[in-house]
Short mmCIF file of C-alpha atoms in Angstrom, two decimals:
data_model
loop_
_atom_site.label_atom_id
_atom_site.label_comp_id
_atom_site.label_asym_id
_atom_site.label_seq_id
_atom_site.Cartn_x
_atom_site.Cartn_y
_atom_site.Cartn_z
CA MET J 1388 2.05 16.71 8.38
CA SER J 1389 -0.69 17.05 10.79
CA GLY J 1390 0.27 18.90 14.01
CA GLY J 1391 3.90 17.42 14.50
CA ARG J 1392 7.38 18.17 13.53
CA VAL J 1393 9.57 15.74 11.41
CA PRO J 1394 12.49 14.42 13.44
CA LEU J 1395 15.73 15.75 12.06
CA ARG J 1396 17.03 12.26 11.93
CA ILE J 1397 14.29 11.15 9.59
CA VAL J 1398 14.99 14.13 7.29
CA ALA J 1399 18.72 13.26 7.18
CA MET J 1400 17.89 9.87 6.38
CA ILE J 1401 15.76 10.62 3.46
CA ALA J 1402 17.61 13.69 2.19
CA VAL J 1403 21.19 12.12 2.22
CA PRO J 1404 20.33 9.05 0.04
CA CYS J 1405 18.53 11.52 -2.25
CA ILE J 1406 21.55 13.83 -2.54
CA LEU J 1407 23.86 10.91 -3.31
CA VAL J 1408 21.47 9.66 -5.99
CA GLY J 1409 21.00 13.11 -7.53
CA VAL J 1410 24.72 13.48 -7.65
CA ALA J 1411 25.49 10.14 -9.17
CA ALA J 1412 22.41 10.70 -11.88
CA GLY J 1413 23.94 14.16 -12.47
CA ALA J 1414 27.35 12.94 -13.15
CA SER J 1415 26.08 10.04 -15.23
CA ALA J 1416 23.90 12.40 -17.27
CA ALA J 1417 27.32 14.48 -17.88
CA LEU J 1418 29.22 11.83 -18.79
CA ALA J 1419 26.61 10.31 -21.25
CA ARG J 1420 26.56 13.32 -23.18
CA GLY J 1421 29.78 12.57 -24.60
CA HIS J 1422 28.29 9.75 -26.34
CA ALA J 1423 26.51 10.10 -29.56
CA THR J 1424 24.85 6.71 -29.16
CA PRO J 1425 22.95 5.22 -25.90
CA ARG J 1426 24.38 2.13 -24.57
CA ARG J 1427 22.16 -0.55 -22.94
CA ALA J 1428 23.64 -2.65 -20.27
CA GLY J 1429 25.19 -5.86 -21.19
CA ILE J 1430 25.44 -4.97 -24.85
CA PRO J 1431 29.07 -4.27 -26.17
CA ALA J 1432 29.57 -0.98 -27.95
CA GLU J 1433 30.59 -2.68 -31.31
CA ASN J 1434 27.03 -4.30 -31.17
CA ALA J 1435 25.15 -1.26 -30.30
CA GLY J 1436 25.23 0.04 -33.75
CA PRO J 1437 27.22 3.36 -33.09
CA ALA J 1438 26.47 6.26 -35.39
CA ALA J 1439 29.12 7.32 -37.90
CA GLY J 1440 31.57 9.94 -36.36
CA ALA J 1441 30.87 8.91 -32.93
CA PRO J 1442 33.37 9.86 -30.50
CA GLU J 1443 35.32 6.80 -28.75
CA ALA J 1444 33.73 5.60 -25.73
CA ARG J 1445 35.21 6.52 -22.48
CA ASN J 1446 36.07 4.23 -19.64
CA VAL J 1447 33.14 4.94 -17.18
CA VAL J 1448 33.32 3.67 -13.69
CA ILE J 1449 29.91 2.93 -12.02
CA ALA J 1450 29.65 2.58 -8.66
CA GLY J 1451 27.29 -0.33 -7.63
CA PRO J 1452 24.14 0.55 -5.64
CA THR J 1453 24.48 1.72 -1.99
CA THR J 1454 22.09 0.29 0.27
CA ALA J 1455 21.00 2.42 3.45
CA ARG J 1456 19.61 0.33 6.19
CA LEU J 1457 17.09 1.81 8.69
CA ALA J 1458 16.79 0.70 12.34
CA ASP J 1459 13.45 -0.91 13.27
CA ASP J 1460 12.28 2.20 15.20
CA ASP J 1461 13.25 4.58 12.27
CA ARG J 1462 11.35 2.31 9.88
CA ALA J 1463 8.40 2.39 11.88
CA ALA J 1464 8.48 6.00 12.32
CA LEU J 1465 8.80 6.50 8.29
CA ARG J 1466 6.05 4.27 7.70
CA ALA J 1467 3.96 6.18 10.18
CA LEU J 1468 5.03 9.27 8.61
CA ILE J 1469 3.84 8.31 5.19
CA ARG J 1470 0.75 6.63 6.37
CA ASP J 1471 -0.14 9.87 8.16
CA GLU J 1472 0.51 11.97 4.93
CA LEU J 1473 -1.52 9.54 2.84
CA ALA J 1474 -4.45 9.41 5.33
CA ALA J 1475 -4.40 13.45 5.73
CA THR J 1476 -4.51 13.56 1.97
CA ALA J 1477 -7.38 11.20 1.84
CA GLY J 1478 -9.34 12.99 4.43
CA ARG J 1479 -9.02 16.14 2.75
CA SER J 1480 -10.35 14.57 -0.50
CA ALA J 1481 -13.18 12.38 1.11
CA ALA J 1482 -16.65 13.46 0.70
CA GLN J 1483 -18.96 14.06 3.55
CA PRO J 1484 -19.69 10.85 5.63
CA VAL J 1485 -22.65 9.04 4.92
CA ASP J 1486 -25.76 8.45 7.30
CA GLY J 1487 -24.64 6.22 10.20
CA ALA J 1488 -20.87 6.61 9.62
CA GLY J 1489 -19.08 7.39 12.71
CA ALA J 1490 -17.46 10.58 13.66
CA GLY J 1491 -13.99 9.38 12.88
CA GLY J 1492 -14.64 10.23 9.06
CA ALA J 1493 -15.47 6.70 8.20
CA ARG J 1494 -17.81 5.97 5.29
CA ALA J 1495 -20.00 2.93 4.90
CA ALA J 1496 -19.38 0.74 1.81
CA SER J 1497 -21.93 -1.00 -0.05
CA ASN J 1498 -22.02 -4.05 2.17
CA GLY J 1499 -22.37 -1.71 5.28
CA GLU J 1500 -18.79 -2.31 6.20
CA LEU J 1501 -16.89 0.84 6.99
CA SER J 1502 -14.29 2.08 4.51
CA ASN J 1503 -10.83 3.10 5.57
CA GLU J 1504 -10.74 6.67 5.30
CA SER J 1505 -10.40 8.28 8.87
CA PRO J 1506 -6.93 9.76 9.39
CA LEU J 1507 -5.10 8.38 12.60
CA SER J 1508 -3.54 10.39 15.53
CA GLY J 1509 0.30 10.10 16.13
CA ARG J 1510 -0.41 7.67 18.99
CA ASP J 1511 -3.15 5.65 16.94
CA LEU J 1512 -0.58 5.23 14.27
CA LYS J 1513 2.05 3.70 16.43
CA THR J 1514 -0.58 1.54 17.69
CA TYR J 1515 -1.80 0.38 14.07
CA ASP J 1516 1.87 -0.23 13.09
CA ARG J 1517 2.66 -2.54 16.01
CA VAL J 1518 -0.78 -4.65 15.21
CA ARG J 1519 0.14 -4.56 11.60
CA ALA J 1520 3.59 -6.09 12.19
CA ALA J 1521 2.02 -8.49 14.63
CA VAL J 1522 -0.62 -9.73 11.91
CA ASP J 1523 1.90 -9.75 9.16
CA ASP J 1524 4.31 -11.58 10.90
CA GLY J 1525 1.76 -14.15 12.38
CA VAL J 1526 0.38 -14.56 8.71
CA ALA J 1527 3.85 -14.88 7.32
CA ARG J 1528 4.70 -17.76 9.91
CA GLY J 1529 1.25 -19.20 9.71
CA VAL J 1530 1.08 -19.47 13.57
CA TRP J 1531 -0.86 -17.16 15.87
CA THR J 1532 -0.62 -17.54 19.60
CA GLU J 1533 -2.58 -16.65 22.73
CA GLU J 1534 0.05 -13.97 23.35
CA ASN J 1535 -0.53 -12.52 20.00
CA ARG J 1536 -4.14 -12.41 21.02
CA ALA J 1537 -3.70 -10.45 24.09
CA GLN J 1538 -1.41 -8.05 22.55
CA VAL J 1539 -3.61 -7.45 19.52
CA HIS J 1540 -6.89 -7.35 21.43
CA ALA J 1541 -5.48 -4.65 23.72
CA ASP J 1542 -4.33 -2.64 20.86
CA ILE J 1543 -7.15 -2.85 18.54
CA ARG J 1544 -9.43 -1.62 21.50
CA THR J 1545 -8.23 1.88 20.88
CA LEU J 1546 -8.40 1.98 17.30
CA PRO J 1547 -11.12 3.25 15.05
CA ALA J 1548 -13.54 0.63 13.94
CA GLU J 1549 -12.66 0.79 10.18
CA ARG J 1550 -8.99 0.83 11.05
CA ALA J 1551 -9.11 -2.14 13.39
CA MET J 1552 -11.03 -4.21 11.02
CA GLU J 1553 -8.63 -3.27 8.21
CA VAL J 1554 -5.55 -4.44 10.33
CA VAL J 1555 -6.87 -7.66 11.40
CA ARG J 1556 -8.77 -8.86 8.67
CA PRO J 1557 -5.77 -10.66 7.12
CA LEU J 1558 -5.82 -12.81 9.96
CA LEU J 1559 -9.30 -13.81 9.22
CA VAL J 1560 -8.79 -14.51 5.72
CA ALA J 1561 -5.70 -16.63 6.60
CA LEU J 1562 -7.47 -18.48 9.29
CA ASN J 1563 -10.75 -19.27 7.13
CA GLN J 1564 -8.42 -20.27 4.44
CA GLY J 1565 -6.47 -22.78 6.80
CA GLN J 1566 -3.54 -21.03 6.30
CA LEU J 1567 -3.23 -19.92 10.05
CA HIS J 1568 -2.67 -22.02 12.66
CA PHE J 1569 -4.03 -20.86 16.15
CA GLU J 1570 -2.23 -22.35 19.39
CA GLY J 1571 -5.02 -21.82 21.54
CA SER J 1572 -8.71 -21.67 21.78
CA GLY J 1573 -11.30 -18.72 21.55
CA PRO J 1574 -11.19 -15.80 19.69
CA LEU J 1575 -8.00 -14.62 17.70
CA PHE J 1576 -7.99 -11.15 19.13
CA MET E 684 -27.41 -54.84 61.51
CA ARG E 685 -24.88 -52.46 60.01
CA ILE E 686 -26.19 -52.80 56.38
CA ARG E 687 -29.51 -51.05 57.21
CA PRO E 688 -28.31 -47.49 57.73
CA PHE E 689 -26.35 -47.76 54.65
CA ILE E 690 -29.43 -48.73 52.31
CA VAL E 691 -31.39 -46.02 53.87
CA SER E 692 -28.61 -43.33 53.02
CA ALA E 693 -28.44 -44.96 49.19
CA LEU E 694 -32.21 -44.32 48.84
CA CYS E 695 -31.80 -41.01 50.18
CA VAL E 696 -29.43 -40.00 47.50
CA ALA E 697 -31.00 -41.63 44.66
CA GLY E 698 -34.26 -39.79 45.66
CA ALA E 699 -32.46 -36.75 45.73
CA LEU E 700 -31.06 -37.22 42.31
CA CYS E 701 -34.29 -38.19 40.83
CA ALA E 702 -35.82 -35.02 42.23
CA ALA E 703 -32.98 -32.86 40.70
CA SER E 704 -33.38 -34.87 37.45
CA ALA E 705 -36.91 -33.89 37.47
CA ALA E 706 -36.42 -30.28 38.02
CA MET E 707 -34.06 -30.20 34.97
CA ALA E 708 -36.96 -31.70 32.84
CA GLY E 709 -37.51 -30.02 29.38
CA TYR E 710 -35.93 -30.35 26.00
CA TYR E 711 -32.58 -29.38 25.62
CA GLN E 712 -30.70 -29.24 22.43
CA ASN E 713 -26.99 -30.01 22.93
CA SER E 714 -25.69 -28.26 19.86
CA LEU E 715 -21.99 -28.56 19.93
CA VAL E 716 -19.79 -26.38 17.93
CA THR E 717 -19.43 -27.12 14.24
CA VAL E 718 -17.33 -25.08 11.78
CA TRP E 719 -17.38 -25.34 7.79
CA GLY E 720 -15.96 -23.35 5.23
CA GLY E 721 -18.04 -20.21 5.16
CA GLY E 722 -19.60 -20.55 8.60
CA PHE E 723 -20.15 -21.82 11.85
CA GLN E 724 -22.62 -22.64 14.53
CA GLY E 725 -23.40 -23.97 18.12
CA ASN E 726 -24.84 -23.38 21.35
CA VAL E 727 -23.17 -21.17 24.02
CA SER E 728 -23.68 -23.39 26.67
CA ALA E 729 -23.03 -26.44 24.85
CA ALA E 730 -19.66 -25.31 23.91
CA ARG E 731 -18.93 -24.13 27.52
CA TYR E 732 -19.55 -27.45 29.18
CA SER E 733 -18.30 -29.81 26.27
CA ALA E 734 -15.92 -32.33 27.49
CA ASP E 735 -13.27 -31.59 25.06
CA GLY E 736 -11.91 -28.35 26.26
CA ASN E 737 -11.78 -26.83 23.00
CA GLN E 738 -15.08 -25.53 22.04
CA TYR E 739 -15.72 -21.99 21.81
CA ILE E 740 -18.43 -19.71 20.12
CA GLY E 741 -19.19 -16.23 20.83
CA CYS E 742 -18.79 -12.68 19.71
CA THR E 743 -17.26 -9.32 20.74
CA THR E 744 -18.36 -5.99 20.14
CA MET E 745 -16.17 -3.11 20.29
CA GLY E 746 -16.97 0.51 20.40
CA SER E 747 -16.06 4.31 21.67
CA THR E 748 -18.01 7.27 22.02
CA SER E 749 -16.36 8.69 18.76
CA GLY E 750 -16.63 6.23 16.47
CA ALA E 751 -18.99 3.08 14.83
CA PRO E 752 -18.95 -0.04 16.76
CA TRP E 753 -17.56 -3.19 15.24
CA MET E 754 -17.77 -7.00 15.97
CA SER E 755 -15.72 -10.07 15.75
CA CYS E 756 -17.14 -13.47 16.08
CA PHE E 757 -15.34 -16.76 16.41
CA ALA E 758 -15.65 -20.53 16.89
CA THR E 759 -13.70 -23.46 17.92
CA ASP E 760 -14.92 -26.93 17.28
CA ALA E 761 -14.03 -29.85 19.45
CA ASN E 762 -11.15 -30.65 16.89
CA ASN E 763 -9.49 -27.47 17.66
CA ASN E 764 -10.49 -25.92 14.07
CA HIS E 765 -10.90 -22.34 14.42
CA THR E 766 -13.05 -19.84 12.27
CA GLY E 767 -14.09 -16.37 12.58
CA CYS E 768 -15.28 -13.04 10.88
CA ILE E 769 -15.73 -9.39 11.53
CA THR E 770 -18.30 -6.85 10.89
CA SER E 771 -19.60 -3.14 11.43
CA ASN E 772 -22.82 -3.93 9.90
CA ALA E 773 -25.29 -2.19 12.35
CA ASN E 774 -28.08 -4.88 11.56
CA LEU E 775 -25.70 -7.89 12.35
CA ILE E 776 -24.47 -5.93 15.39
CA GLU E 777 -27.99 -5.76 16.48
CA VAL E 778 -28.72 -9.20 15.98
CA ALA E 779 -25.53 -10.40 17.79
CA SER E 780 -26.39 -8.15 20.84
CA ARG E 781 -29.09 -10.91 21.55
CA LEU E 782 -26.55 -13.45 22.17
CA ASN E 783 -26.50 -14.80 26.00
CA SER E 784 -25.59 -18.14 27.84
CA SER E 785 -28.50 -20.02 26.49
CA SER E 786 -28.26 -18.93 22.73
CA PHE E 787 -27.64 -20.96 19.78
CA LEU E 788 -25.40 -18.68 17.24
CA TRP E 789 -25.26 -19.48 13.45
CA VAL E 790 -22.98 -17.23 11.34
CA GLU E 791 -22.07 -17.29 7.63
CA TYR E 792 -18.94 -15.36 6.13
CA ASP E 793 -17.72 -14.07 2.95
CA SER E 794 -14.22 -14.69 1.50
CA GLN E 795 -12.85 -11.17 2.62
CA GLY E 796 -13.38 -12.24 6.46
CA TYR E 797 -16.78 -10.30 6.65
CA CYS E 798 -19.67 -11.71 8.65
CA SER E 799 -22.62 -11.90 6.15
CA ASN E 800 -25.53 -13.59 7.77
CA MET E 801 -26.27 -14.26 11.49
CA ASP E 802 -28.80 -16.03 13.44
CA VAL E 803 -29.37 -16.03 17.34
CA GLN E 804 -31.73 -18.25 18.86
CA ASP E 805 -32.65 -17.55 22.35
CA ALA E 806 -34.91 -20.34 23.87
CA SER E 807 -35.34 -22.65 26.64
CA TRP E 808 -33.81 -25.41 24.65
CA GLY E 809 -30.32 -23.94 25.03
CA LEU E 810 -30.50 -23.33 28.59
CA ARG E 811 -28.40 -25.88 30.37
#
């Protein structure tokens, strides 16, 4: 993590389900060691072809899957955290920028467009995530409003070019394919 | 006679209109905004002064001191059909930088939403 501490709340949210899953998996493995043959879900033991001398099956109670739900803020923070790590990893492994690329670490693709390789700051990550959510929502609903335009325009001004283009491009694809209705006139952002 | 001053006034107004019309003489191409699958075109002033209230055509370039610039171009025709594209290609941004209020703009884009070709005509025929 570049330059920031991971909030304890997020660590707890990740760690607790992992521990629970680990304990459940360990218990299942321990119980499974008592069986001579594996059982597949939905297949009765008698049809599974037990080996000679296999011990009797035990009654095993398997708890249903537990679902941990995150609040919107936590989910956004988690996404930003993961994206930051991925971006930092990509940034470390990226080659030197080619001529004409910006100082943000972006590289030019064969068509002259910038590729998405520059890591984002914490503030930019939040901005990027906010725009992404608006774009995803707009594309999913098939509607884009002037309010969306104002919000996204204000946000993308602060993002590096390649990130800004990356995040708004789905809007253009949907618009040009007739899958997005713009309730206004002029630019979409 | 009361009608005489009225005739004189009407003649004056007609003369002024003729003079104004003569002052605006010259070839003007009223290219309204047209959009199609893969591109759009139109005259900036024609779009601005179109009667329908929908038409739009233009480009926005964004940049900062720390990164490469990028640009978005959009068009809306009289029937409120929208289209647009983005690019960070330096050549296209250079072409679009010539855009002004009398320009005719023609743009093509690819299936990924990137602008691919651009033509800016800046001439007297676009000046309104």
